[in-house]
Amino acid sequence: MNLSIYFFIITTFLISTASSIWFYKKKENKWSALFLAFCINVILLCGATIVYSKVFHVKGTGGLFASLGILIFAFFIPVITCINHYTLALWKRKANY
């Protein structure tokens, strides 16, 4: 079960990064793209919290994030959004050159 949790977090990161870069290319507004990435992270990760707690009856994880329990998904919302922020900053910098 731990592998599926980490796989879902990485998949959420890739989806939010790809959509924020696509939106940034389309609108040329970094903050709107970052807000889109944040909304995608909230929807996917909060939905995963509900699904994993109600359907799979997962109460926690093991390993590095064992103390977070099922709130591991909520913990990664700001982390992934921060990584998306820096990714968009690098993308914007690359586009200016």
PDB file of C-alpha atoms in Angstrom, residues 8-85:
ATOM      1  CA  PHE A   8      -0.151   8.683  -6.407  1.00  0.00           C
ATOM      2  CA  ILE A   9       1.811  11.609  -4.942  1.00  0.00           C
ATOM      3  CA  ILE A  10       4.312  11.511  -7.816  1.00  0.00           C
ATOM      4  CA  THR A  11       1.496  11.231 -10.351  1.00  0.00           C
ATOM      5  CA  THR A  12      -0.241  14.238  -8.813  1.00  0.00           C
ATOM      6  CA  PHE A  13       3.005  16.186  -9.026  1.00  0.00           C
ATOM      7  CA  LEU A  14       3.428  15.343 -12.702  1.00  0.00           C
ATOM      8  CA  ILE A  15      -0.188  16.210 -13.554  1.00  0.00           C
ATOM      9  CA  SER A  16      -0.100  19.547 -11.736  1.00  0.00           C
ATOM     10  CA  THR A  17       3.289  20.477 -13.211  1.00  0.00           C
ATOM     11  CA  ALA A  18       2.237  19.640 -16.758  1.00  0.00           C
ATOM     12  CA  SER A  19      -1.044  21.517 -16.453  1.00  0.00           C
ATOM     13  CA  SER A  20       0.568  24.592 -14.887  1.00  0.00           C
ATOM     14  CA  ILE A  21       3.217  24.768 -17.613  1.00  0.00           C
ATOM     15  CA  TRP A  22       0.532  24.362 -20.270  1.00  0.00           C
ATOM     16  CA  PHE A  23      -1.570  27.121 -18.678  1.00  0.00           C
ATOM     17  CA  TYR A  24       1.475  29.383 -18.354  1.00  0.00           C
ATOM     18  CA  LYS A  25       2.274  28.940 -22.043  1.00  0.00           C
ATOM     19  CA  LYS A  26      -1.318  29.770 -22.923  1.00  0.00           C
ATOM     20  CA  LYS A  27      -1.924  32.797 -20.666  1.00  0.00           C
ATOM     21  CA  GLU A  28       1.610  34.041 -19.787  1.00  0.00           C
ATOM     22  CA  ASN A  29       0.555  34.558 -16.174  1.00  0.00           C
ATOM     23  CA  LYS A  30       2.658  32.701 -13.616  1.00  0.00           C
ATOM     24  CA  TRP A  31       0.339  33.263 -10.652  1.00  0.00           C
ATOM     25  CA  SER A  32      -2.718  31.974 -12.469  1.00  0.00           C
ATOM     26  CA  ALA A  33      -0.786  28.897 -13.506  1.00  0.00           C
ATOM     27  CA  LEU A  34       0.367  28.395  -9.928  1.00  0.00           C
ATOM     28  CA  PHE A  35      -3.200  28.763  -8.664  1.00  0.00           C
ATOM     29  CA  LEU A  36      -4.314  26.135 -11.175  1.00  0.00           C
ATOM     30  CA  ALA A  37      -1.592  23.785  -9.927  1.00  0.00           C
ATOM     31  CA  PHE A  38      -2.668  24.413  -6.322  1.00  0.00           C
ATOM     32  CA  CYS A  39      -6.310  23.657  -7.150  1.00  0.00           C
ATOM     33  CA  ILE A  40      -5.352  20.443  -8.924  1.00  0.00           C
ATOM     34  CA  ASN A  41      -3.227  19.408  -5.956  1.00  0.00           C
ATOM     35  CA  VAL A  42      -6.044  20.103  -3.501  1.00  0.00           C
ATOM     36  CA  ILE A  43      -8.648  18.225  -5.519  1.00  0.00           C
ATOM     37  CA  LEU A  44      -6.500  15.178  -6.229  1.00  0.00           C
ATOM     38  CA  LEU A  45      -4.802  14.854  -2.852  1.00  0.00           C
ATOM     39  CA  CYS A  46      -7.888  15.556  -0.715  1.00  0.00           C
ATOM     40  CA  GLY A  47      -9.827  13.142  -2.888  1.00  0.00           C
ATOM     41  CA  ALA A  48      -7.106  10.569  -2.360  1.00  0.00           C
ATOM     42  CA  THR A  49      -7.312  11.091   1.397  1.00  0.00           C
ATOM     43  CA  ILE A  50     -11.019  10.304   1.327  1.00  0.00           C
ATOM     44  CA  VAL A  51     -10.624   7.318  -0.975  1.00  0.00           C
ATOM     45  CA  TYR A  52      -7.724   5.788   0.922  1.00  0.00           C
ATOM     46  CA  SER A  53      -9.395   6.241   4.302  1.00  0.00           C
ATOM     47  CA  LYS A  54     -12.928   5.124   3.336  1.00  0.00           C
ATOM     48  CA  VAL A  55     -12.390   2.577   0.578  1.00  0.00           C
ATOM     49  CA  PHE A  56      -9.017   1.047   1.384  1.00  0.00           C
ATOM     50  CA  HIS A  57      -9.232   1.642   5.159  1.00  0.00           C
ATOM     51  CA  VAL A  58      -5.668   2.918   5.317  1.00  0.00           C
ATOM     52  CA  LYS A  59      -4.952   4.563   8.638  1.00  0.00           C
ATOM     53  CA  GLY A  60      -1.311   5.365   8.056  1.00  0.00           C
ATOM     54  CA  THR A  61       1.871   4.685   6.208  1.00  0.00           C
ATOM     55  CA  GLY A  62       5.170   3.240   7.197  1.00  0.00           C
ATOM     56  CA  GLY A  63       8.687   4.401   6.714  1.00  0.00           C
ATOM     57  CA  LEU A  64       9.713   8.027   6.584  1.00  0.00           C
ATOM     58  CA  PHE A  65       6.230   9.545   6.848  1.00  0.00           C
ATOM     59  CA  ALA A  66       4.769   7.109   9.399  1.00  0.00           C
ATOM     60  CA  SER A  67       3.941   9.833  11.914  1.00  0.00           C
ATOM     61  CA  LEU A  68       1.663  11.658   9.444  1.00  0.00           C
ATOM     62  CA  GLY A  69      -0.761   8.780   9.054  1.00  0.00           C
ATOM     63  CA  ILE A  70      -3.396   9.295   6.384  1.00  0.00           C
ATOM     64  CA  LEU A  71      -2.674  13.037   6.386  1.00  0.00           C
ATOM     65  CA  ILE A  72       0.363  12.355   4.225  1.00  0.00           C
ATOM     66  CA  PHE A  73      -1.666  13.586   1.245  1.00  0.00           C
ATOM     67  CA  ALA A  74      -2.550  16.880   2.919  1.00  0.00           C
ATOM     68  CA  PHE A  75       1.108  17.331   3.879  1.00  0.00           C
ATOM     69  CA  PHE A  76       2.180  17.179   0.243  1.00  0.00           C
ATOM     70  CA  ILE A  77      -0.231  19.879  -1.030  1.00  0.00           C
ATOM     71  CA  PRO A  78       2.058  22.826  -0.123  1.00  0.00           C
ATOM     72  CA  VAL A  79       5.203  20.837  -0.906  1.00  0.00           C
ATOM     73  CA  ILE A  80       4.131  20.047  -4.463  1.00  0.00           C
ATOM     74  CA  THR A  81       2.811  23.595  -4.947  1.00  0.00           C
ATOM     75  CA  CYS A  82       6.169  25.027  -3.853  1.00  0.00           C
ATOM     76  CA  ILE A  83       7.998  22.749  -6.292  1.00  0.00           C
ATOM     77  CA  ASN A  84       5.574  23.882  -9.011  1.00  0.00           C
ATOM     78  CA  HIS A  85       6.374  27.503  -8.156  1.00  0.00           C
TER      79      HIS A  85
END
